[in-house]
PDB file of C-alpha atoms and ligand atoms in Angstrom:
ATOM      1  CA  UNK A   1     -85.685   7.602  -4.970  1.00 71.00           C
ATOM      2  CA  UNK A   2     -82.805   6.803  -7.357  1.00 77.00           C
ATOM      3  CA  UNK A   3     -83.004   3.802  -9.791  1.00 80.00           C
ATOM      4  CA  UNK A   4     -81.417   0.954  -8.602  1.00 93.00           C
ATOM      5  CA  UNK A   5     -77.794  -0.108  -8.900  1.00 98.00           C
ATOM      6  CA  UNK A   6     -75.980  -3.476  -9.028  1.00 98.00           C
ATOM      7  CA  UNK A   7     -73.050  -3.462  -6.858  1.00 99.00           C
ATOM      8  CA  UNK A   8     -71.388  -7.137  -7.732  1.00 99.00           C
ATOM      9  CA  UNK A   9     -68.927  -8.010  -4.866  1.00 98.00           C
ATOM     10  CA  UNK A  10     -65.239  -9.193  -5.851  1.00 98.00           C
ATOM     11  CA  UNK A  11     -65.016 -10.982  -2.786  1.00 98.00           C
ATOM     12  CA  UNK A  12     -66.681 -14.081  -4.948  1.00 98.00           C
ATOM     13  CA  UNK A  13     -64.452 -13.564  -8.071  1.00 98.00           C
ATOM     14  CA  UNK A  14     -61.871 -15.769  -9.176  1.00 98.00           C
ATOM     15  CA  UNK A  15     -58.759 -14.481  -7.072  1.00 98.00           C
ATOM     16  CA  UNK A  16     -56.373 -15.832  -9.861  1.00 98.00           C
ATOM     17  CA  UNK A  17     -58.429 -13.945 -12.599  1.00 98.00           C
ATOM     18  CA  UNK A  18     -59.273 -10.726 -10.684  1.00 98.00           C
ATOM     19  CA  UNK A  19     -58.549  -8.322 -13.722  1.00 98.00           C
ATOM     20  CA  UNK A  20     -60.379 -10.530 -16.296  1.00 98.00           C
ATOM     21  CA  UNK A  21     -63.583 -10.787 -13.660  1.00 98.00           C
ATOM     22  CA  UNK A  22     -63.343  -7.029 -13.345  1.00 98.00           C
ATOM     23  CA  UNK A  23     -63.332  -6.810 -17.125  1.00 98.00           C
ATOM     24  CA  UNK A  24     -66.166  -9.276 -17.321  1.00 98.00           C
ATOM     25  CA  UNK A  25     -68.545  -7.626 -14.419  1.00 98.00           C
ATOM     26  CA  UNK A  26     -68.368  -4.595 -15.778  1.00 98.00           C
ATOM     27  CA  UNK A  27     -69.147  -5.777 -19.991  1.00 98.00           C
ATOM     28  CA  UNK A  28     -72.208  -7.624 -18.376  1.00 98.00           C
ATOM     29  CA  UNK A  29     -73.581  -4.683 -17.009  1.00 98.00           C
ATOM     30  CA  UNK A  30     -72.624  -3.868 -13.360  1.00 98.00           C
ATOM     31  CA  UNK A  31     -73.009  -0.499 -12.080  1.00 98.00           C
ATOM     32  CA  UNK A  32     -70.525  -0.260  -9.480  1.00 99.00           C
ATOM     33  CA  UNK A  33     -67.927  -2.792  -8.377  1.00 99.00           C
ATOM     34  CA  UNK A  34     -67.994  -3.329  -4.590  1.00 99.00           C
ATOM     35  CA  UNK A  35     -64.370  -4.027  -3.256  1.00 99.00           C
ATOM     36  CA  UNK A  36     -64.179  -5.619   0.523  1.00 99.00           C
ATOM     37  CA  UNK A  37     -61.565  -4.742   2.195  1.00 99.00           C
ATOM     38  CA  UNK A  38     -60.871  -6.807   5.295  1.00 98.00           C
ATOM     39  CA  UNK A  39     -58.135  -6.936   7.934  1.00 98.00           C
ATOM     40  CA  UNK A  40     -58.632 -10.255   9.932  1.00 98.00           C
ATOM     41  CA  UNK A  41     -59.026  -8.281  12.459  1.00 98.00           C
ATOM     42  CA  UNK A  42     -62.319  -5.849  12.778  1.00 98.00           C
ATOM     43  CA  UNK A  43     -63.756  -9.191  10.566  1.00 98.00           C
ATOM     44  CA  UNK A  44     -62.016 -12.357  10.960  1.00 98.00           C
ATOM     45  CA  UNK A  45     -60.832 -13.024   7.522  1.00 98.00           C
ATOM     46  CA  UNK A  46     -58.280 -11.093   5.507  1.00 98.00           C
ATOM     47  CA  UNK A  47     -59.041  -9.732   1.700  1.00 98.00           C
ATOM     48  CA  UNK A  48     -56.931  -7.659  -0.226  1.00 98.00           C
ATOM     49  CA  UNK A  49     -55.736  -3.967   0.179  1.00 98.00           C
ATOM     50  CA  UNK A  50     -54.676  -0.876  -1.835  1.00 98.00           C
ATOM     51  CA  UNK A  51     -52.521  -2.180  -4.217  1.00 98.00           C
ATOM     52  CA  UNK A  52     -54.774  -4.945  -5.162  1.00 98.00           C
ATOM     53  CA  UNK A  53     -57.384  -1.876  -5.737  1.00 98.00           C
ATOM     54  CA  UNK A  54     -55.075   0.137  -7.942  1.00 98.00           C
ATOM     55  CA  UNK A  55     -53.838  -2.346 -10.244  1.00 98.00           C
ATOM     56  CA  UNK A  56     -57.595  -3.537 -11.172  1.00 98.00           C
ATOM     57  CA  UNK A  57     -58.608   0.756 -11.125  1.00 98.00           C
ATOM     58  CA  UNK A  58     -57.534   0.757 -14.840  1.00 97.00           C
ATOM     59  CA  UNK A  59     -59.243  -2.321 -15.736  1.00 98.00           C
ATOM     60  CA  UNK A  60     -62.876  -1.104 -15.554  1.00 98.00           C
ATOM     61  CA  UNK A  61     -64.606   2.711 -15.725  1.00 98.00           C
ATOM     62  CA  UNK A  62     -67.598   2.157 -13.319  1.00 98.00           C
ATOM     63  CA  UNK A  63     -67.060   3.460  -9.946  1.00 99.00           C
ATOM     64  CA  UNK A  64     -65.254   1.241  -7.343  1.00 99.00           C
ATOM     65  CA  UNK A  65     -67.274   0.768  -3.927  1.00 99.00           C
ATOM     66  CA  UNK A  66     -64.802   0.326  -1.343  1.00 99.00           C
ATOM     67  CA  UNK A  67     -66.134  -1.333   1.906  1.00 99.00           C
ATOM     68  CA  UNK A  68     -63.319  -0.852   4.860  1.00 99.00           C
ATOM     69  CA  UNK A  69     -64.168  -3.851   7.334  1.00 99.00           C
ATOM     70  CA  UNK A  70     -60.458  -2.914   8.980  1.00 98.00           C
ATOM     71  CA  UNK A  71     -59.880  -0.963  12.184  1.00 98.00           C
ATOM     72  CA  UNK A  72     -57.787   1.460  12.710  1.00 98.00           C
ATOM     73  CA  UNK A  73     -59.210   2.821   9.125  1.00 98.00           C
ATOM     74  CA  UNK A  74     -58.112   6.404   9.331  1.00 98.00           C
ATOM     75  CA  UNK A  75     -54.533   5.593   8.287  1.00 98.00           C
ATOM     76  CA  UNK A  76     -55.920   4.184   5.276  1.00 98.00           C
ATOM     77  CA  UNK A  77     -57.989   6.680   4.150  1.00 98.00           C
ATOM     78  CA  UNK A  78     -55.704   8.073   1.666  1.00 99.00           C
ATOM     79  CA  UNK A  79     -53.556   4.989   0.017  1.00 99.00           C
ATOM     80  CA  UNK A  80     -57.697   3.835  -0.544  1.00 99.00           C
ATOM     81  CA  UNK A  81     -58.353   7.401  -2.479  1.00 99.00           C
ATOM     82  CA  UNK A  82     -55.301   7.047  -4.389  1.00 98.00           C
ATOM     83  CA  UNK A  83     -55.671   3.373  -5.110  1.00 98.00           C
ATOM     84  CA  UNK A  84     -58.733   4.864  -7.099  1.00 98.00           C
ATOM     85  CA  UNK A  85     -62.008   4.219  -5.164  1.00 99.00           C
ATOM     86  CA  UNK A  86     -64.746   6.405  -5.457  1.00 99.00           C
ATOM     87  CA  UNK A  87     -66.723   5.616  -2.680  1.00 99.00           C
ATOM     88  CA  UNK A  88     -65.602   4.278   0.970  1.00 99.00           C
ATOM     89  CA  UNK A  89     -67.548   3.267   2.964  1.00 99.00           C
ATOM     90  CA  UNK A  90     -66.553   2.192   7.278  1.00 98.00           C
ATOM     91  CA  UNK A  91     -67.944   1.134  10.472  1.00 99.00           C
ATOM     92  CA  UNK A  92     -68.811   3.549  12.987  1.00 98.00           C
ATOM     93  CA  UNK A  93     -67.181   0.324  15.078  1.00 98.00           C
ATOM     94  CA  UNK A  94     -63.831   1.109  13.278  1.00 98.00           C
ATOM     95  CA  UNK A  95     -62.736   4.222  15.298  1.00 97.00           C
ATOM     96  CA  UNK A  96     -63.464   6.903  18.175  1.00 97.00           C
ATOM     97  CA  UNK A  97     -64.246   9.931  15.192  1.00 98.00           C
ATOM     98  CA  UNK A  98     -66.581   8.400  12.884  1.00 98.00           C
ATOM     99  CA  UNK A  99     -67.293  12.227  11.767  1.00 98.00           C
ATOM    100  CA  UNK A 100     -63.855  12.936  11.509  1.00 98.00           C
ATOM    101  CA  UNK A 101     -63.356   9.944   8.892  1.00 98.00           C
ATOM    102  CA  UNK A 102     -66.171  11.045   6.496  1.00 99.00           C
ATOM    103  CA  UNK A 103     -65.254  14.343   6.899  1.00 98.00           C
ATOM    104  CA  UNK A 104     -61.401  12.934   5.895  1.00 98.00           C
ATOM    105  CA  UNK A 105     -62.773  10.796   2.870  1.00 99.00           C
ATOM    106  CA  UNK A 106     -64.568  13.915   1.920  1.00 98.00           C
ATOM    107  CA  UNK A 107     -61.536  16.082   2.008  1.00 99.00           C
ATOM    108  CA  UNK A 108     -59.963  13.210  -0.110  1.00 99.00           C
ATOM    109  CA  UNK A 109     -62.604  14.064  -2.657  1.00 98.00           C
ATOM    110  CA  UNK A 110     -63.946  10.989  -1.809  1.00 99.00           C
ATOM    111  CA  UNK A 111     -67.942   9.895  -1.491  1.00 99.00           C
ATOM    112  CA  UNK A 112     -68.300   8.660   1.708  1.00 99.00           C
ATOM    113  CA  UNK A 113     -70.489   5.575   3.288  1.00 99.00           C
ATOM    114  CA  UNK A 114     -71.524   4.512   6.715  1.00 99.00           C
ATOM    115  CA  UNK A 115     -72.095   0.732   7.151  1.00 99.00           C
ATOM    116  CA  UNK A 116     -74.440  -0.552   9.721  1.00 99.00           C
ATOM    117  CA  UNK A 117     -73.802  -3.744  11.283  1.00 98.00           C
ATOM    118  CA  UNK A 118     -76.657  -6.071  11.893  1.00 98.00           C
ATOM    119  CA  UNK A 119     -76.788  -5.461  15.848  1.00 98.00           C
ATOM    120  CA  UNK A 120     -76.127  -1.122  14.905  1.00 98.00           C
ATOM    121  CA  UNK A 121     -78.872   1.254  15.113  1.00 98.00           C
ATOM    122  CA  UNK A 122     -79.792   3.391  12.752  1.00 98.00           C
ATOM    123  CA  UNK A 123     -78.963   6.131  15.228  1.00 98.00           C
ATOM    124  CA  UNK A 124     -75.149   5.388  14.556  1.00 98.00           C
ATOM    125  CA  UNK A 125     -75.497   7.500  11.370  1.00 98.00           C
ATOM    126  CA  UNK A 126     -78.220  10.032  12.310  1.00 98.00           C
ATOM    127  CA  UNK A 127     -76.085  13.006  13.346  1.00 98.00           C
ATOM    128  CA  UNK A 128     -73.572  12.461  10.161  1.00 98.00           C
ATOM    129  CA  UNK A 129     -76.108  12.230   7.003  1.00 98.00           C
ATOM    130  CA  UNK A 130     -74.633  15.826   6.281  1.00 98.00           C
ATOM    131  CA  UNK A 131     -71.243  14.251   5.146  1.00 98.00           C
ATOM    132  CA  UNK A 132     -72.753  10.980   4.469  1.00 98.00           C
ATOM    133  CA  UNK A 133     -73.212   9.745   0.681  1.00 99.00           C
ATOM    134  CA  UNK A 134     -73.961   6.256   1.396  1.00 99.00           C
ATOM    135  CA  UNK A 135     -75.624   4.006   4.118  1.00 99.00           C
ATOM    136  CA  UNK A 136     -74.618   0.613   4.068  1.00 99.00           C
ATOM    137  CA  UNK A 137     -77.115  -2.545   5.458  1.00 99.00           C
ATOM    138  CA  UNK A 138     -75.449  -4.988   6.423  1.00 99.00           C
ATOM    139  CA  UNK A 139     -77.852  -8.365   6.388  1.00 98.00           C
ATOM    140  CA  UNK A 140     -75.116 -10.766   7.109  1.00 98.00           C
ATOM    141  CA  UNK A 141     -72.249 -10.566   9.746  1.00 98.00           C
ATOM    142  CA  UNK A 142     -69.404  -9.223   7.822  1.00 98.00           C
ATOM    143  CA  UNK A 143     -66.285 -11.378   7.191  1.00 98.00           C
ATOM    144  CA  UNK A 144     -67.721 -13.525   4.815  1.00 98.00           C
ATOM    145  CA  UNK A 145     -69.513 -14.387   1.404  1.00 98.00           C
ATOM    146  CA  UNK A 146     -72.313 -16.865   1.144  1.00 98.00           C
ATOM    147  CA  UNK A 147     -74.277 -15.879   4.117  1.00 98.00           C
ATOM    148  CA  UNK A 148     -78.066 -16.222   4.537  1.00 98.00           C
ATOM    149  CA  UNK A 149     -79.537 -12.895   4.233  1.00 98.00           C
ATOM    150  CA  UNK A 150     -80.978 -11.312   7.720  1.00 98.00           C
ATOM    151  CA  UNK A 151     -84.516 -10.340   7.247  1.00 98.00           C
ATOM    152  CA  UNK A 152     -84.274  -8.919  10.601  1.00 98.00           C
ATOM    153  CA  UNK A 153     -82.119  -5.977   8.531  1.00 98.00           C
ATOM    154  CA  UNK A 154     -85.443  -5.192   6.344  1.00 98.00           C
ATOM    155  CA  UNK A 155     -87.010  -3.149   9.391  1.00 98.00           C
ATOM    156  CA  UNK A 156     -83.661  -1.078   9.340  1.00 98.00           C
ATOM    157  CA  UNK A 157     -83.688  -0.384   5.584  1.00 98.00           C
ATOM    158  CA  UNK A 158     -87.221   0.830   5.923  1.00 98.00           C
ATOM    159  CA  UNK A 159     -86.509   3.137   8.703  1.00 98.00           C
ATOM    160  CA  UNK A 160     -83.094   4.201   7.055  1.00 99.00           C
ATOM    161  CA  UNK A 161     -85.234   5.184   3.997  1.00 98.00           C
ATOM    162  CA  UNK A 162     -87.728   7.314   5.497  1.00 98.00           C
ATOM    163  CA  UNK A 163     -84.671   8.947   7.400  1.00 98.00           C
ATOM    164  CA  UNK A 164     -82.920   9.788   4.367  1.00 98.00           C
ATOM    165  CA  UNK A 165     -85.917  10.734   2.498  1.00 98.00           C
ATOM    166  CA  UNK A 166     -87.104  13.501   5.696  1.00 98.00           C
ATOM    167  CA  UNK A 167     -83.640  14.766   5.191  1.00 98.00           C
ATOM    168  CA  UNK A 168     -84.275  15.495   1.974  1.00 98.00           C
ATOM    169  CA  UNK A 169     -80.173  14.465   1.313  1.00 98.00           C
ATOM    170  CA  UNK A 170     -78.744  12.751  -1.495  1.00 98.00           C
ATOM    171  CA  UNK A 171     -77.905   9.787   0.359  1.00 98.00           C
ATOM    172  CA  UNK A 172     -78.060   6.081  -1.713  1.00 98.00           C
ATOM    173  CA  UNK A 173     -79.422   2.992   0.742  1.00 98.00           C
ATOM    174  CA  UNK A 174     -77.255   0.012   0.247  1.00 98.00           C
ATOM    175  CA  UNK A 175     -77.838  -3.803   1.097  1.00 98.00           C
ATOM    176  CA  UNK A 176     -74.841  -5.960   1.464  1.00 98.00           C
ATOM    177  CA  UNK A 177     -74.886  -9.986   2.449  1.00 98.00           C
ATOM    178  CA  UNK A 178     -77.634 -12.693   0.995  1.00 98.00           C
ATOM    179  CA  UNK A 179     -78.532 -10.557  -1.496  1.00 98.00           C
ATOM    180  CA  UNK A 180     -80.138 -12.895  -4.199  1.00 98.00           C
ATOM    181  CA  UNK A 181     -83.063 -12.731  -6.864  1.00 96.00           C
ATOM    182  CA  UNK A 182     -85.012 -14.014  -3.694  1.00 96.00           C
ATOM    183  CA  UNK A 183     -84.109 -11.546  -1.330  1.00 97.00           C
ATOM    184  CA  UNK A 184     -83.629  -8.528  -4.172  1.00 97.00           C
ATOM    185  CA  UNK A 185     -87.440  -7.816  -4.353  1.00 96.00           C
ATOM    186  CA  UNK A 186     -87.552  -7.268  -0.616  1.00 97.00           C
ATOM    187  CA  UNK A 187     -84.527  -4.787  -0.698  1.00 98.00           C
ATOM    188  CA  UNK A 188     -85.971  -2.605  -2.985  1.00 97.00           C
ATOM    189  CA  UNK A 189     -89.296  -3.023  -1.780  1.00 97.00           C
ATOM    190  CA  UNK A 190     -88.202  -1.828   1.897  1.00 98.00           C
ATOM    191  CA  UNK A 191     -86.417   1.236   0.465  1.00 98.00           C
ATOM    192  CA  UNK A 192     -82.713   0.078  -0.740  1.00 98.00           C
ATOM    193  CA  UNK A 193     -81.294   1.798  -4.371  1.00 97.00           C
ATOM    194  CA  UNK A 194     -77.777  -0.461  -4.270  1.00 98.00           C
ATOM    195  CA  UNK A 195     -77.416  -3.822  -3.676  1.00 98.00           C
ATOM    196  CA  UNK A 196     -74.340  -5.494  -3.632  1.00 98.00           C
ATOM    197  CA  UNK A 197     -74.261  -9.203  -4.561  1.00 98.00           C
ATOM    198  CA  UNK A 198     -71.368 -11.964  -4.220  1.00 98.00           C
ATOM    199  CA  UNK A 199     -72.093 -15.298  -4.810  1.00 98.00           C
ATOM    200  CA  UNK A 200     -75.494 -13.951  -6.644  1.00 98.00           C
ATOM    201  CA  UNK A 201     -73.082 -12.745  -9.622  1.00 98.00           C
ATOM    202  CA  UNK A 202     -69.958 -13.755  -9.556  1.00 98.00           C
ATOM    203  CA  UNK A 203     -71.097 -17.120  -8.264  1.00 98.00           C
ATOM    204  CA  UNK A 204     -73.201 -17.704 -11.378  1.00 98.00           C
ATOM    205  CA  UNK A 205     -72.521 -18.946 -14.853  1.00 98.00           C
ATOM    206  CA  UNK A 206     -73.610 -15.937 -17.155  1.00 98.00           C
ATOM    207  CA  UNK A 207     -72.898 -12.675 -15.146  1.00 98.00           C
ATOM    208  CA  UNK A 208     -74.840 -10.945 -17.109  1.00 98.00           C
ATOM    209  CA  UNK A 209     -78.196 -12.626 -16.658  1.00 98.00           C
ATOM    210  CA  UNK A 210     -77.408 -12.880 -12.815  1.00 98.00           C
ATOM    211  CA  UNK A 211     -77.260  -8.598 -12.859  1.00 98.00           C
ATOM    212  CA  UNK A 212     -80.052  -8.081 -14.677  1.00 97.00           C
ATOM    213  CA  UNK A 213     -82.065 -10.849 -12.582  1.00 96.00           C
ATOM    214  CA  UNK A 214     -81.579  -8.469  -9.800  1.00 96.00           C
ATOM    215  CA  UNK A 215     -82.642  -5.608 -11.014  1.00 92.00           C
ATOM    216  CA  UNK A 216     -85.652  -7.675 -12.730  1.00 79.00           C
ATOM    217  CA  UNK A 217     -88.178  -6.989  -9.505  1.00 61.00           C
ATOM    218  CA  UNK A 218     -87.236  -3.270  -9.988  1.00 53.00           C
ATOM    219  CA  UNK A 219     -88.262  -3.152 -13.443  1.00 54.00           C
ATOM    220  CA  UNK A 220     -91.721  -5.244 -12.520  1.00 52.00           C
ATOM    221  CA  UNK A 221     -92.206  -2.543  -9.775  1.00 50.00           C
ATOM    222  CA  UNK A 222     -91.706   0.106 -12.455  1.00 47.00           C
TER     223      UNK A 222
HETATM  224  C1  LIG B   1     -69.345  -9.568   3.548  1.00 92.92           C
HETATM  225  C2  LIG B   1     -69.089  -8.609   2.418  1.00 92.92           C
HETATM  226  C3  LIG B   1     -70.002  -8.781   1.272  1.00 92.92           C
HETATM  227  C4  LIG B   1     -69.921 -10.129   0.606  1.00 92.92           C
HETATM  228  C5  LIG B   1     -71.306 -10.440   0.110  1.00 92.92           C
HETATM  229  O1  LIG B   1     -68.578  -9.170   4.634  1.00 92.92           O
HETATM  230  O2  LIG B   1     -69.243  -7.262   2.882  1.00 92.92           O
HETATM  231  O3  LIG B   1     -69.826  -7.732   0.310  1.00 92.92           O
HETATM  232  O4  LIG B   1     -69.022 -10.172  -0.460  1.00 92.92           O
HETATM  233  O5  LIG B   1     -71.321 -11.721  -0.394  1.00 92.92           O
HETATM  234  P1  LIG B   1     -72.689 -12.464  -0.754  1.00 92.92           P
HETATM  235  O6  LIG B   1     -73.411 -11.588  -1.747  1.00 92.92           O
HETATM  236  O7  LIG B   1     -72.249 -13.755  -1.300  1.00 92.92           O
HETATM  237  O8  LIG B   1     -73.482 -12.576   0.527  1.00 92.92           O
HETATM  238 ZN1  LIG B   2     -69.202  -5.631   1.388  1.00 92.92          ZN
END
């Protein structure tokens, strides 16, 4: 298993300061920034889309996570790539072709995610881990920060782990929705290497203590 990442979510930045919080995430130590991307739509609340993504790409060097909660996403595939992400992630919800859109976001030179609803089976991504870079928990409905996390979801990480690791595939295990210094150990514990967090970083005071709180459990485990 890979170390684990901190994915802090924008979603619970300042909206009037987005390119300072980007600056600021990434000085206090975030691995990835997670970007959600939401339509009001597939999720009923509305974000930002691939122009907010661009103009913030030159702000920070660590990867950008893009999470597509919008449906149709194939005809955004592309203005996401060029807007700079490095990984997107969708719904097998979002469209008829689910293999046709990682094998698009691949094409794109793109790393490619699946993300798992709380009702979805693990089965959604089964026949796809060959194109997949990324499986996404979801342990809150999307649409929203702030949520209380779903322990229902650990079972699901668990079972998502010891599918990736009979595969024998590079794929990284992400948890997205409650995640906390609570809920963190129990992540990593059932298998996850990325967790995004919200209110757990951007939400707090000193964003650098917040990231390295999460990844405090790992480092006990160690
Ligand atoms: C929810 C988003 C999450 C959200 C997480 O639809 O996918 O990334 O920002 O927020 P917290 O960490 O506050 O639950
Ligand atoms: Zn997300």
């Amino acid at each position: 298993m890979h170390a684990p990442l901190i994915a802090p979510s924008l979603l619970a930045a300042d909206f009037a300061r987005l390119g300072e919080e980007v600056e600021a995430v990434a000085r206090a130590g975030a691995d990835w920034l997670h970007l959600d991307i939401m339509d009001g739509h597939f999720v009923p609340n509305i974000s930002f889309g691939p122009v907010v993504v661009k103009a913030l790409r030159k702000r920070a060097a660590i990867p950008f996570d893009v999470h597509l909660m919008i449906a149709p996403a194939d005809p955004y595939l592309a203005a996401f790539a060029e807007a700079g992400a490095d990984i997107i992630s969708l719904h097998p919800e979002a469209g008829p072709h689910l293999h046709r859109s990682l094998q698009t976001i691949r094409a794109l030179g793109r790393k490619s995610g699946v993300v798992l609803n709380p009702a979805t089976p693990v089965e959604a991504v089964a026949h796809v881990l060959d194109i997949t870079d990324l499986i996404l928990v979801m342990s809150v409905n999307p649409g929203f920060g702030g949520q209380s996390f779903l322990q229902s979801q650990l079972a699901k990480i668990a079972e998502l782990r010891r599918m990736i690791d009979s595969s024998g595939r590079d794929i990284r295990l992400q948890v997205d929705g409650g995640v906390t210094a609570a809920t963190a150990p129990l992540c990593l514990a059932a298998g996850a290497d990325v967790l995004v967090a919200g209110t757990a970083v951007f939400g707090q005071a000193d964003y650098a203590a917040a990231i390295a709180g999460l990844r405090a459990p790992a480092r006990a485990a160690a």
